[in-house]
GROMACS .gro file of C-alpha atoms in nm:
model
   97
    1UNK     CA    1   7.779  -3.639   1.048
    2UNK     CA    2   7.822  -4.012   1.001
    3UNK     CA    3   7.439  -4.088   0.971
    4UNK     CA    4   7.417  -3.789   0.740
    5UNK     CA    5   7.698  -3.921   0.506
    6UNK     CA    6   7.542  -4.246   0.499
    7UNK     CA    7   7.204  -4.107   0.407
    8UNK     CA    8   7.370  -3.905   0.146
    9UNK     CA    9   7.560  -4.174  -0.013
   10UNK     CA   10   7.241  -4.393  -0.021
   11UNK     CA   11   7.055  -4.081  -0.182
   12UNK     CA   12   7.338  -4.058  -0.432
   13UNK     CA   13   7.327  -4.442  -0.508
   14UNK     CA   14   6.948  -4.425  -0.570
   15UNK     CA   15   7.013  -4.105  -0.805
   16UNK     CA   16   7.277  -4.301  -0.992
   17UNK     CA   17   7.061  -4.605  -1.022
   18UNK     CA   18   6.749  -4.397  -1.153
   19UNK     CA   19   6.988  -4.215  -1.392
   20UNK     CA   20   7.092  -4.576  -1.529
   21UNK     CA   21   6.743  -4.688  -1.552
   22UNK     CA   22   6.640  -4.370  -1.729
   23UNK     CA   23   6.917  -4.426  -1.985
   24UNK     CA   24   6.817  -4.795  -2.052
   25UNK     CA   25   6.460  -4.686  -2.083
   26UNK     CA   26   6.546  -4.426  -2.323
   27UNK     CA   27   6.770  -4.640  -2.526
   28UNK     CA   28   6.486  -4.908  -2.552
   29UNK     CA   29   6.226  -4.634  -2.630
   30UNK     CA   30   6.471  -4.523  -2.927
   31UNK     CA   31   6.482  -4.883  -3.052
   32UNK     CA   32   6.115  -4.926  -3.038
   33UNK     CA   33   6.064  -4.604  -3.231
   34UNK     CA   34   6.312  -4.718  -3.477
   35UNK     CA   35   6.119  -5.052  -3.515
   36UNK     CA   36   5.790  -4.883  -3.549
   37UNK     CA   37   5.934  -4.678  -3.833
   38UNK     CA   38   6.062  -4.989  -3.996
   39UNK     CA   39   5.721  -5.138  -3.986
   40UNK     CA   40   5.543  -4.841  -4.115
   41UNK     CA   41   5.789  -4.836  -4.404
   42UNK     CA   42   5.718  -5.210  -4.473
   43UNK     CA   43   5.359  -5.152  -4.451
   44UNK     CA   44   5.373  -4.860  -4.705
   45UNK     CA   45   5.576  -5.079  -4.947
   46UNK     CA   46   5.334  -5.379  -4.898
   47UNK     CA   47   5.027  -5.135  -4.978
   48UNK     CA   48   5.214  -4.999  -5.284
   49UNK     CA   49   5.262  -5.374  -5.391
   50UNK     CA   50   4.901  -5.453  -5.313
   51UNK     CA   51   4.796  -5.153  -5.530
   52UNK     CA   52   5.004  -5.248  -5.832
   53UNK     CA   53   4.890  -5.612  -5.799
   54UNK     CA   54   4.520  -5.515  -5.803
   55UNK     CA   55   4.602  -5.266  -6.107
   56UNK     CA   56   4.762  -5.557  -6.288
   57UNK     CA   57   4.475  -5.784  -6.197
   58UNK     CA   58   4.220  -5.545  -6.334
   59UNK     CA   59   4.414  -5.497  -6.653
   60UNK     CA   60   4.448  -5.867  -6.711
   61UNK     CA   61   4.072  -5.907  -6.635
   62UNK     CA   62   3.985  -5.639  -6.893
   63UNK     CA   63   4.254  -5.793  -7.133
   64UNK     CA   64   4.071  -6.126  -7.081
   65UNK     CA   65   3.733  -5.975  -7.170
   66UNK     CA   66   3.859  -5.818  -7.464
   67UNK     CA   67   4.027  -6.124  -7.577
   68UNK     CA   68   3.762  -6.277  -7.816
   69UNK     CA   69   3.812  -6.598  -8.045
   70UNK     CA   70   3.597  -6.718  -8.310
   71UNK     CA   71   3.461  -6.975  -8.082
   72UNK     CA   72   3.362  -6.733  -7.807
   73UNK     CA   73   3.186  -6.498  -8.057
   74UNK     CA   74   2.977  -6.785  -8.182
   75UNK     CA   75   2.895  -6.914  -7.831
   76UNK     CA   76   2.793  -6.542  -7.737
   77UNK     CA   77   2.584  -6.514  -8.026
   78UNK     CA   78   2.387  -6.827  -7.943
   79UNK     CA   79   2.352  -6.732  -7.581
   80UNK     CA   80   2.232  -6.383  -7.690
   81UNK     CA   81   1.970  -6.551  -7.951
   82UNK     CA   82   1.869  -6.784  -7.673
   83UNK     CA   83   1.796  -6.483  -7.434
   84UNK     CA   84   1.615  -6.305  -7.701
   85UNK     CA   85   1.385  -6.597  -7.765
   86UNK     CA   86   1.327  -6.649  -7.385
   87UNK     CA   87   1.233  -6.261  -7.360
   88UNK     CA   88   1.003  -6.295  -7.669
   89UNK     CA   89   0.818  -6.600  -7.501
   90UNK     CA   90   0.782  -6.382  -7.168
   91UNK     CA   91   0.655  -6.096  -7.367
   92UNK     CA   92   0.391  -6.317  -7.544
   93UNK     CA   93   0.302  -6.497  -7.216
   94UNK     CA   94   0.238  -6.150  -7.056
   95UNK     CA   95   0.055  -5.995  -7.359
   96UNK     CA   96  -0.196  -6.289  -7.358
   97UNK     CA   97  -0.296  -6.222  -6.994
   0.00000   0.00000   0.00000
């Protein structure tokens, strides 16, 4: 019986060790899942911030395009006039050929 008791004690010890390992791994797994959830929440918040920043940027870009001063109107008119002259020259050159 002494040999059987020794084998039984060894088996019981190994089972307890496995249970302790299982509990440690389960705790680590739970912590990792919690960490993943936190990271996913951070990612979601950052994506929302990015979307808001992009919307703000687009709004500012649109506002800048709409903001026109007198100097801007004059320079824009001059550029359009120059483009029209260039197009007329091209049309004249093409019609001559």
